[in-house]
């Protein structure tokens, strides 16, 4: 896109201050030996003219852009104010091919230096006149990524803001050129000149010859610094690089005071009289953030621990150092396979999760000058379910009207409102220029590597859910089976390389775009790992990573030990062998469990039995810790698949008929016939999956992470209240006990009565449950409704309940009239006794009120007609 408004006159394009004709005729003094002689320079100039003539013969030369292949088809002509799409013809054969640009409608302008067309950023290019190489035209190039297009915008360089300026405040003449470039420029005494690199893609190293000096001096145009004084002909020449807005100025002077001022500004060792203006240190044990939707339900809980912040302001610098000990984001939904959404993976527990360091200089008020900036983030693991994403998206949509009210005034004052259309034409409007913002300079910018392991699972309650109480369309079932089979990832390793920039100088917008492009392209290059980590394929990426880690440790650990001593060599050999065996077992059995688990999940989805799928999903949430638990849980899954498949032929039609009559009978019969074929197969696959998971987890390579706290509980009517951990634990227990059968009841109270057993009170019943669910037995011991409790006694061993009529509390035992609640602590026994008595009293009161209301309603219904007759 050519933003040059018109074809300007040659004198308007000149940014250099050229020497006068009299100065040109003067005899030139001797300079350093790195530049060409006059005769060689004239020969090279003739060759350059010949080459330029060949290029102009191939093109119409109206502001042209060219690749470096050399054919006429490589030249793209762009008129002032015009824009054209461009497709790199040789991108596949050479991705590093550079572009060149040319200005003018005649053949008097040379081509610019080469630049990479897809390197996001801002820079300047220079074109010289053939007849007078000292007369130049400088254009600004802005390259940015927007959507799927890369914009390359050419603008006139603002004469007031050139990229560089060379100041010669000495009585001596200067000659200079960019390293790896052949073009030499001359700057007379007491003159200054606007400058741009002849080769923007090459190092910004300027070679300078000073009149009377036999040595050529190199100057890095990116480094804001002072240079060592030079002795030339009995005079001391001081040089330094400083900035004025977007312009970097290289100054040569005899004025020592100017040099001293710059020296104290940029050189930390030369500073004097530094005074501390402000100093602060903050240390927090932790901060938590709870995100709640309108159900109400707590969706996420973010926890940050070990927060340390130190900041100090002096007369020269502002310093900030921030450390976060650990970060964890929990999925607070009750029914989830991944209770922890995001957590750190730290090899050293004493190492902070995030470390940010910054030193900002106060030396120059015209730019943001940073001596040092570094960001370090430890490896992370992210486990996502689509059900959580659905809830978060719903929350965002519900917040939309509130956000719209806040921004209503801005929208009302806007001239137009953009409307998203499903299909739009290509918009060639370039993004705004990045040079309008404040400039920033870093001596060193370090963004350390980012490592993220992604696990994703598709569930029946997520994207494929038809909503509560709604039947799934027939076409959804096979899609769901395919989805849960294919769309599941296991620890896909995404690695984004570090970005280290030395002496970057650009606008904030340009620098941000450059960093964004770096991470975007790194992420796109890692996409293949998502496919390679699919459970359907057995996570081959994870398998190779585990095997690679084991092999490396097998050789590395002994080699590291033999350097210290023979004893350490033996320890290293044992450690390396152990790592090889553990990683091999883990990778192999992890692959087998992923393949069988994916197949089992897909086949189970074809059963069309929502209750069976819900029970199976709840069972999958608990993972075996070792091979013993794996065998037991696998046997349970196999037995359940066989039992449900065989009994479903009779049970499903009966349940369907009781619920929906003849139509329900037909659906139940179909579910029973499909289930007898599907459920046993799924049971066999589940047995294999559970067993291999147990073998895999025996290696203990992956540590289990738990929630920081249980999901938040709410007051009656969904009112938000102060968080109470004990009450939240009771709510969570009520959601999980007996597979969530009593989750709709109101939680009242719970206490741990004996080791491993909890007494739980709701508004309708008292339950005895296990605090930690067994892998073999149900999580509930027994439950009794308040309506069957006629009396109770407080005894030494706990509480005695008297039931009428007798209740079956265990299928293997006869009905009981007396039910003891064993409690070790007398204080807890008294507390439960009081709470239980209050619950029974409240239940009777509510029952009497409901009965009175029913009787009153019945009376009114009878009296209505007689009143009407009157």
Short mmCIF file of N, CA and C in Angstrom, two decimals, residues 369-521:
data_model
loop_
_atom_site.label_atom_id
_atom_site.label_comp_id
_atom_site.label_asym_id
_atom_site.label_seq_id
_atom_site.Cartn_x
_atom_site.Cartn_y
_atom_site.Cartn_z
N UNK A 369 12.47 4.45 28.50
CA UNK A 369 13.81 3.87 28.43
C UNK A 369 13.94 2.80 29.52
N UNK A 370 14.09 1.54 29.10
CA UNK A 370 14.20 0.42 30.03
C UNK A 370 15.61 -0.17 29.95
N UNK A 371 16.26 -0.20 31.10
CA UNK A 371 17.57 -0.85 31.15
C UNK A 371 17.43 -2.37 31.01
N UNK A 372 16.36 -2.90 31.63
CA UNK A 372 16.21 -4.36 31.64
C UNK A 372 14.74 -4.69 31.87
N UNK A 373 14.27 -5.72 31.17
CA UNK A 373 12.89 -6.20 31.37
C UNK A 373 12.89 -7.70 31.10
N UNK A 374 12.40 -8.47 32.08
CA UNK A 374 12.43 -9.93 31.96
C UNK A 374 11.15 -10.51 32.55
N UNK A 375 10.61 -11.53 31.88
CA UNK A 375 9.43 -12.24 32.36
C UNK A 375 9.73 -13.74 32.29
N UNK A 376 9.53 -14.43 33.42
CA UNK A 376 9.73 -15.87 33.49
C UNK A 376 8.47 -16.52 34.04
N UNK A 377 7.93 -17.50 33.30
CA UNK A 377 6.74 -18.24 33.73
C UNK A 377 7.09 -19.73 33.67
N UNK A 378 6.79 -20.44 34.75
CA UNK A 378 7.08 -21.86 34.81
C UNK A 378 6.10 -22.65 33.92
N UNK A 379 6.44 -23.90 33.72
CA UNK A 379 5.60 -24.80 32.92
C UNK A 379 4.21 -24.93 33.55
N UNK A 380 3.18 -25.00 32.71
CA UNK A 380 1.80 -25.07 33.17
C UNK A 380 1.07 -26.26 32.55
N UNK A 381 0.04 -26.69 33.23
CA UNK A 381 -0.83 -27.75 32.73
C UNK A 381 -2.26 -27.24 32.74
N UNK A 382 -2.95 -27.38 31.62
CA UNK A 382 -4.32 -26.88 31.46
C UNK A 382 -5.24 -28.05 31.10
N UNK A 383 -6.28 -28.28 31.93
CA UNK A 383 -7.22 -29.38 31.73
C UNK A 383 -8.62 -28.79 31.56
N UNK A 384 -9.19 -28.94 30.38
CA UNK A 384 -10.45 -28.26 30.04
C UNK A 384 -11.50 -29.27 29.63
N UNK A 385 -12.72 -29.04 30.13
CA UNK A 385 -13.91 -29.76 29.67
C UNK A 385 -14.81 -28.79 28.93
N UNK A 386 -15.48 -29.29 27.88
CA UNK A 386 -16.35 -28.40 27.13
C UNK A 386 -17.55 -27.94 27.96
N UNK A 387 -17.95 -28.70 28.99
CA UNK A 387 -19.05 -28.27 29.85
C UNK A 387 -18.70 -26.98 30.57
N UNK A 388 -17.45 -26.84 31.01
CA UNK A 388 -17.02 -25.60 31.65
C UNK A 388 -17.00 -24.45 30.65
N UNK A 389 -16.51 -24.72 29.45
CA UNK A 389 -16.50 -23.67 28.43
C UNK A 389 -17.92 -23.21 28.12
N UNK A 390 -18.87 -24.15 28.07
CA UNK A 390 -20.27 -23.78 27.82
C UNK A 390 -20.80 -22.87 28.92
N UNK A 391 -20.50 -23.18 30.16
CA UNK A 391 -20.97 -22.37 31.29
C UNK A 391 -20.33 -20.98 31.28
N UNK A 392 -19.04 -20.93 30.96
CA UNK A 392 -18.35 -19.63 30.91
C UNK A 392 -18.91 -18.78 29.77
N UNK A 393 -19.19 -19.40 28.62
CA UNK A 393 -19.78 -18.67 27.50
C UNK A 393 -21.17 -18.15 27.85
N UNK A 394 -21.93 -18.96 28.57
CA UNK A 394 -23.27 -18.53 29.00
C UNK A 394 -23.17 -17.34 29.96
N UNK A 395 -22.19 -17.39 30.85
CA UNK A 395 -21.97 -16.27 31.77
C UNK A 395 -21.62 -15.01 31.00
N UNK A 396 -20.77 -15.14 30.00
CA UNK A 396 -20.37 -13.98 29.20
C UNK A 396 -21.57 -13.40 28.46
N UNK A 397 -22.42 -14.28 27.93
CA UNK A 397 -23.61 -13.79 27.23
C UNK A 397 -24.56 -13.08 28.18
N UNK A 398 -24.68 -13.57 29.40
CA UNK A 398 -25.56 -12.92 30.37
C UNK A 398 -25.01 -11.57 30.82
N UNK A 399 -23.68 -11.43 30.79
CA UNK A 399 -23.08 -10.15 31.15
C UNK A 399 -23.17 -9.14 30.01
N UNK A 400 -23.53 -9.62 28.81
CA UNK A 400 -23.60 -8.73 27.65
C UNK A 400 -24.47 -7.51 27.85
N UNK A 401 -25.74 -7.65 28.32
CA UNK A 401 -26.58 -6.47 28.52
C UNK A 401 -25.98 -5.47 29.51
N UNK A 402 -25.34 -5.98 30.59
CA UNK A 402 -24.74 -5.07 31.56
C UNK A 402 -23.58 -4.30 30.94
N UNK A 403 -22.78 -5.01 30.13
CA UNK A 403 -21.67 -4.34 29.46
C UNK A 403 -22.19 -3.33 28.45
N UNK A 404 -23.30 -3.69 27.77
CA UNK A 404 -23.88 -2.78 26.79
C UNK A 404 -24.36 -1.48 27.44
N UNK A 405 -24.91 -1.58 28.66
CA UNK A 405 -25.37 -0.38 29.37
C UNK A 405 -24.20 0.53 29.71
N UNK A 406 -23.07 -0.09 30.08
CA UNK A 406 -21.90 0.71 30.44
C UNK A 406 -21.33 1.43 29.22
N UNK A 407 -21.46 0.82 28.06
CA UNK A 407 -20.88 1.40 26.85
C UNK A 407 -21.94 2.06 25.98
N UNK A 408 -23.17 2.21 26.51
CA UNK A 408 -24.26 2.77 25.69
C UNK A 408 -23.93 4.19 25.26
N UNK A 409 -23.33 4.96 26.17
CA UNK A 409 -23.01 6.35 25.83
C UNK A 409 -21.99 6.42 24.71
N UNK A 410 -20.99 5.54 24.75
CA UNK A 410 -19.97 5.54 23.70
C UNK A 410 -20.57 5.15 22.36
N UNK A 411 -21.49 4.16 22.38
CA UNK A 411 -22.11 3.74 21.13
C UNK A 411 -23.00 4.82 20.56
N UNK A 412 -23.71 5.55 21.47
CA UNK A 412 -24.60 6.60 21.02
C UNK A 412 -23.83 7.74 20.37
N UNK A 413 -22.63 8.00 20.85
CA UNK A 413 -21.83 9.10 20.31
C UNK A 413 -21.05 8.70 19.07
N UNK A 414 -21.01 7.41 18.78
CA UNK A 414 -20.24 6.95 17.62
C UNK A 414 -20.98 7.27 16.33
N UNK A 415 -20.22 7.50 15.28
CA UNK A 415 -20.83 7.79 13.98
C UNK A 415 -21.45 6.56 13.36
N UNK A 416 -20.86 5.42 13.58
CA UNK A 416 -21.38 4.19 12.97
C UNK A 416 -21.04 3.02 13.88
N UNK A 417 -21.83 1.98 13.76
CA UNK A 417 -21.63 0.77 14.54
C UNK A 417 -21.30 -0.37 13.59
N UNK A 418 -20.19 -1.05 13.82
CA UNK A 418 -19.79 -2.16 12.95
C UNK A 418 -20.68 -3.36 13.19
N UNK A 419 -21.08 -4.03 12.13
CA UNK A 419 -21.93 -5.22 12.21
C UNK A 419 -21.16 -6.39 11.61
N UNK A 420 -21.04 -7.45 12.38
CA UNK A 420 -20.34 -8.64 11.89
C UNK A 420 -21.23 -9.40 10.92
N UNK A 421 -20.73 -9.65 9.73
CA UNK A 421 -21.45 -10.41 8.73
C UNK A 421 -20.78 -11.77 8.55
N UNK A 422 -21.55 -12.80 8.17
CA UNK A 422 -20.94 -14.12 8.01
C UNK A 422 -19.89 -14.15 6.92
N UNK A 423 -20.08 -13.34 5.87
CA UNK A 423 -19.11 -13.31 4.78
C UNK A 423 -18.87 -11.85 4.42
N UNK A 424 -17.63 -11.45 4.38
CA UNK A 424 -17.28 -10.07 4.03
C UNK A 424 -16.20 -10.09 2.96
N UNK A 425 -16.12 -8.99 2.23
CA UNK A 425 -15.08 -8.86 1.23
C UNK A 425 -13.76 -8.51 1.91
N UNK A 426 -12.66 -8.70 1.19
CA UNK A 426 -11.35 -8.42 1.73
C UNK A 426 -11.18 -6.93 1.95
N UNK A 427 -10.85 -6.54 3.17
CA UNK A 427 -10.66 -5.14 3.52
C UNK A 427 -9.18 -4.82 3.43
N UNK A 428 -8.83 -3.92 2.50
CA UNK A 428 -7.43 -3.55 2.30
C UNK A 428 -7.08 -2.27 3.05
N UNK A 429 -7.92 -1.87 4.00
CA UNK A 429 -7.60 -0.70 4.80
C UNK A 429 -6.51 -1.06 5.80
N UNK A 430 -5.35 -0.41 5.73
CA UNK A 430 -4.25 -0.80 6.61
C UNK A 430 -4.50 -0.33 8.03
N UNK A 431 -3.86 -0.96 9.00
CA UNK A 431 -3.96 -0.48 10.38
C UNK A 431 -3.30 0.88 10.51
N UNK A 432 -3.63 1.65 11.54
CA UNK A 432 -3.03 2.97 11.70
C UNK A 432 -1.53 2.88 11.92
N UNK A 433 -0.87 3.97 11.59
CA UNK A 433 0.58 4.00 11.73
C UNK A 433 1.00 3.85 13.17
N UNK A 434 2.04 3.06 13.39
CA UNK A 434 2.51 2.83 14.75
C UNK A 434 3.44 3.93 15.26
N UNK A 435 3.85 4.87 14.39
CA UNK A 435 4.80 5.89 14.81
C UNK A 435 4.14 7.01 15.59
N UNK A 436 2.79 7.02 15.65
CA UNK A 436 2.11 8.10 16.35
C UNK A 436 2.20 7.94 17.87
N UNK A 437 2.50 6.74 18.35
CA UNK A 437 2.56 6.50 19.79
C UNK A 437 3.92 6.85 20.37
N UNK A 438 4.02 6.65 21.66
CA UNK A 438 5.26 6.94 22.37
C UNK A 438 6.30 5.88 22.04
N UNK A 439 7.54 6.30 21.91
CA UNK A 439 8.61 5.39 21.57
C UNK A 439 9.14 4.72 22.83
N UNK A 440 9.67 3.50 22.65
CA UNK A 440 10.20 2.73 23.77
C UNK A 440 11.53 2.12 23.35
N UNK A 441 12.45 2.05 24.32
CA UNK A 441 13.77 1.48 24.07
C UNK A 441 14.11 0.53 25.22
N UNK A 442 14.61 -0.64 24.87
CA UNK A 442 15.07 -1.62 25.85
C UNK A 442 16.54 -1.92 25.59
N UNK A 443 17.33 -1.84 26.63
CA UNK A 443 18.69 -2.35 26.49
C UNK A 443 18.66 -3.87 26.31
N UNK A 444 17.80 -4.51 27.11
CA UNK A 444 17.65 -5.96 26.98
C UNK A 444 16.22 -6.32 27.38
N UNK A 445 15.52 -6.98 26.46
CA UNK A 445 14.16 -7.47 26.70
C UNK A 445 14.19 -8.99 26.58
N UNK A 446 13.82 -9.68 27.67
CA UNK A 446 13.88 -11.14 27.71
C UNK A 446 12.51 -11.67 28.09
N UNK A 447 11.90 -12.41 27.17
CA UNK A 447 10.66 -13.14 27.44
C UNK A 447 11.01 -14.62 27.35
N UNK A 448 11.05 -15.28 28.49
CA UNK A 448 11.52 -16.66 28.57
C UNK A 448 10.53 -17.62 27.92
N UNK A 449 10.96 -18.87 27.64
CA UNK A 449 10.07 -19.83 26.97
C UNK A 449 8.81 -20.10 27.79
N UNK A 450 7.74 -20.42 27.08
CA UNK A 450 6.47 -20.77 27.70
C UNK A 450 6.14 -22.22 27.35
N UNK A 451 5.85 -23.01 28.39
CA UNK A 451 5.51 -24.42 28.20
C UNK A 451 4.11 -24.65 28.75
N UNK A 452 3.25 -25.23 27.93
CA UNK A 452 1.87 -25.47 28.34
C UNK A 452 1.43 -26.85 27.86
N UNK A 453 0.92 -27.67 28.77
CA UNK A 453 0.40 -28.98 28.45
C UNK A 453 -1.13 -28.92 28.47
N UNK A 454 -1.77 -29.22 27.35
CA UNK A 454 -3.22 -29.04 27.20
C UNK A 454 -3.91 -30.39 27.17
N UNK A 455 -4.92 -30.54 28.02
CA UNK A 455 -5.80 -31.71 28.02
C UNK A 455 -7.22 -31.22 27.80
N UNK A 456 -7.93 -31.85 26.88
CA UNK A 456 -9.30 -31.43 26.55
C UNK A 456 -10.19 -32.65 26.46
N UNK A 457 -11.42 -32.50 26.96
CA UNK A 457 -12.37 -33.60 26.94
C UNK A 457 -13.75 -33.08 26.55
N UNK A 458 -14.43 -33.85 25.71
CA UNK A 458 -15.79 -33.53 25.27
C UNK A 458 -16.75 -34.39 26.07
N UNK A 459 -17.76 -33.74 26.68
CA UNK A 459 -18.71 -34.45 27.54
C UNK A 459 -20.12 -34.33 27.00
N UNK A 460 -21.04 -35.14 27.57
CA UNK A 460 -22.44 -35.10 27.15
C UNK A 460 -23.13 -33.82 27.60
N UNK A 461 -22.59 -33.12 28.61
CA UNK A 461 -23.22 -31.91 29.13
C UNK A 461 -22.64 -30.64 28.52
N UNK A 462 -21.80 -30.79 27.50
CA UNK A 462 -21.13 -29.63 26.93
C UNK A 462 -21.75 -29.15 25.64
N UNK A 463 -20.91 -29.03 24.61
CA UNK A 463 -21.35 -28.47 23.34
C UNK A 463 -22.44 -29.30 22.68
N UNK A 464 -22.41 -30.62 22.89
CA UNK A 464 -23.38 -31.50 22.23
C UNK A 464 -24.65 -31.69 23.04
N UNK A 465 -24.77 -31.01 24.18
CA UNK A 465 -25.96 -31.16 25.01
C UNK A 465 -27.16 -30.49 24.35
N UNK A 466 -28.32 -31.14 24.42
CA UNK A 466 -29.55 -30.58 23.85
C UNK A 466 -30.32 -29.76 24.85
N UNK A 467 -29.79 -29.63 26.09
CA UNK A 467 -30.47 -28.85 27.11
C UNK A 467 -31.24 -29.73 28.06
N UNK A 468 -31.52 -29.23 29.28
CA UNK A 468 -32.24 -30.04 30.26
C UNK A 468 -33.66 -30.32 29.83
N UNK A 469 -34.05 -31.60 29.95
CA UNK A 469 -35.42 -31.99 29.63
C UNK A 469 -35.73 -32.12 28.17
N UNK A 470 -34.74 -31.96 27.30
CA UNK A 470 -34.97 -32.05 25.87
C UNK A 470 -34.35 -33.32 25.32
N UNK A 471 -35.10 -33.99 24.43
CA UNK A 471 -34.59 -35.21 23.81
C UNK A 471 -33.60 -34.86 22.72
N UNK A 472 -32.59 -35.71 22.55
CA UNK A 472 -31.59 -35.47 21.52
C UNK A 472 -32.13 -35.91 20.16
N UNK A 473 -31.93 -35.11 19.13
CA UNK A 473 -32.32 -35.54 17.78
C UNK A 473 -31.53 -36.77 17.38
N UNK A 474 -32.07 -37.60 16.48
CA UNK A 474 -31.39 -38.85 16.10
C UNK A 474 -29.99 -38.63 15.53
N UNK A 475 -29.82 -37.52 14.78
CA UNK A 475 -28.52 -37.32 14.15
C UNK A 475 -27.43 -36.91 15.15
N UNK A 476 -27.84 -36.50 16.36
CA UNK A 476 -26.85 -36.05 17.35
C UNK A 476 -26.07 -37.22 17.93
N UNK A 477 -26.73 -38.39 18.05
CA UNK A 477 -26.10 -39.53 18.71
C UNK A 477 -24.82 -39.97 18.00
N UNK A 478 -24.82 -40.22 16.68
CA UNK A 478 -23.55 -40.60 16.04
C UNK A 478 -22.52 -39.47 16.07
N UNK A 479 -22.98 -38.20 15.97
CA UNK A 479 -22.04 -37.09 16.07
C UNK A 479 -21.40 -37.04 17.45
N UNK A 480 -22.21 -37.32 18.47
CA UNK A 480 -21.68 -37.32 19.83
C UNK A 480 -20.68 -38.45 20.02
N UNK A 481 -21.00 -39.60 19.44
CA UNK A 481 -20.07 -40.73 19.55
C UNK A 481 -18.74 -40.43 18.87
N UNK A 482 -18.82 -39.79 17.70
CA UNK A 482 -17.59 -39.41 17.00
C UNK A 482 -16.85 -38.33 17.77
N UNK A 483 -17.62 -37.36 18.31
CA UNK A 483 -17.00 -36.24 19.01
C UNK A 483 -16.24 -36.67 20.24
N UNK A 484 -16.87 -37.49 21.09
CA UNK A 484 -16.21 -37.92 22.32
C UNK A 484 -15.04 -38.84 22.01
N UNK A 485 -15.03 -39.43 20.81
CA UNK A 485 -13.92 -40.31 20.44
C UNK A 485 -12.74 -39.53 19.89
N UNK A 486 -13.02 -38.55 19.04
CA UNK A 486 -11.95 -37.83 18.35
C UNK A 486 -11.47 -36.63 19.16
N UNK A 487 -12.43 -35.83 19.68
CA UNK A 487 -12.08 -34.55 20.30
C UNK A 487 -11.65 -34.71 21.74
N UNK A 488 -10.64 -35.49 22.00
CA UNK A 488 -10.08 -35.61 23.34
C UNK A 488 -8.57 -35.62 23.23
N UNK A 489 -7.96 -34.69 23.95
CA UNK A 489 -6.51 -34.54 23.93
C UNK A 489 -5.95 -34.86 25.30
N UNK A 490 -4.74 -35.37 25.32
CA UNK A 490 -4.10 -35.73 26.58
C UNK A 490 -2.70 -35.14 26.63
N UNK A 491 -2.54 -34.10 27.45
CA UNK A 491 -1.22 -33.49 27.68
C UNK A 491 -0.50 -33.14 26.38
N UNK A 492 -1.19 -32.40 25.51
CA UNK A 492 -0.54 -31.93 24.28
C UNK A 492 0.50 -30.88 24.65
N UNK A 493 1.80 -31.12 24.37
CA UNK A 493 2.85 -30.19 24.80
C UNK A 493 3.02 -29.03 23.82
N UNK A 494 2.64 -27.83 24.24
CA UNK A 494 2.82 -26.64 23.43
C UNK A 494 4.04 -25.90 23.97
N UNK A 495 5.01 -25.65 23.11
CA UNK A 495 6.25 -25.00 23.52
C UNK A 495 6.45 -23.74 22.68
N UNK A 496 6.51 -22.59 23.34
CA UNK A 496 6.75 -21.31 22.67
C UNK A 496 8.15 -20.84 23.04
N UNK A 497 8.99 -20.68 22.04
CA UNK A 497 10.39 -20.34 22.28
C UNK A 497 10.53 -18.95 22.90
N UNK A 498 11.69 -18.72 23.48
CA UNK A 498 11.97 -17.43 24.12
C UNK A 498 12.14 -16.35 23.07
N UNK A 499 11.92 -15.12 23.50
CA UNK A 499 12.15 -13.95 22.65
C UNK A 499 13.09 -13.02 23.40
N UNK A 500 14.28 -12.81 22.85
CA UNK A 500 15.25 -11.92 23.47
C UNK A 500 15.62 -10.85 22.46
N UNK A 501 15.36 -9.59 22.80
CA UNK A 501 15.65 -8.46 21.92
C UNK A 501 16.67 -7.57 22.60
N UNK A 502 17.76 -7.30 21.90
CA UNK A 502 18.77 -6.39 22.40
C UNK A 502 18.64 -5.05 21.68
N UNK A 503 18.46 -4.02 22.44
CA UNK A 503 18.37 -2.64 21.96
C UNK A 503 17.24 -2.43 20.95
N UNK A 504 16.05 -2.96 21.18
CA UNK A 504 14.95 -2.61 20.27
C UNK A 504 14.49 -1.18 20.52
N UNK A 505 14.21 -0.47 19.44
CA UNK A 505 13.75 0.92 19.54
C UNK A 505 12.58 1.07 18.57
N UNK A 506 11.38 1.23 19.11
CA UNK A 506 10.19 1.31 18.26
C UNK A 506 9.06 1.91 19.07
N UNK A 507 7.93 2.13 18.42
CA UNK A 507 6.75 2.57 19.14
C UNK A 507 6.17 1.37 19.90
N UNK A 508 5.37 1.67 20.93
CA UNK A 508 4.76 0.60 21.70
C UNK A 508 3.90 -0.29 20.80
N UNK A 509 3.17 0.32 19.88
CA UNK A 509 2.31 -0.45 18.98
C UNK A 509 3.12 -1.40 18.12
N UNK A 510 4.20 -0.91 17.56
CA UNK A 510 5.03 -1.75 16.70
C UNK A 510 5.68 -2.88 17.49
N UNK A 511 6.17 -2.58 18.68
CA UNK A 511 6.82 -3.62 19.49
C UNK A 511 5.81 -4.67 19.93
N UNK A 512 4.61 -4.23 20.31
CA UNK A 512 3.57 -5.18 20.69
C UNK A 512 3.19 -6.09 19.53
N UNK A 513 3.09 -5.52 18.35
CA UNK A 513 2.78 -6.34 17.16
C UNK A 513 3.87 -7.36 16.89
N UNK A 514 5.10 -6.97 17.10
CA UNK A 514 6.22 -7.88 16.86
C UNK A 514 6.18 -9.06 17.83
N UNK A 515 5.90 -8.75 19.11
CA UNK A 515 5.83 -9.82 20.13
C UNK A 515 4.63 -10.72 19.86
N UNK A 516 3.50 -10.11 19.48
CA UNK A 516 2.31 -10.90 19.17
C UNK A 516 2.55 -11.83 18.00
N UNK A 517 3.20 -11.33 16.96
CA UNK A 517 3.50 -12.17 15.80
C UNK A 517 4.42 -13.32 16.18
N UNK A 518 5.39 -13.05 17.03
CA UNK A 518 6.33 -14.11 17.45
C UNK A 518 5.57 -15.27 18.09
N UNK A 519 4.70 -14.96 19.06
CA UNK A 519 4.00 -16.03 19.77
C UNK A 519 2.91 -16.66 18.90
N UNK A 520 2.30 -15.87 18.02
CA UNK A 520 1.28 -16.43 17.13
C UNK A 520 1.88 -17.46 16.18
N UNK A 521 3.00 -17.14 15.60
CA UNK A 521 3.64 -18.07 14.67
C UNK A 521 4.22 -19.28 15.40
#
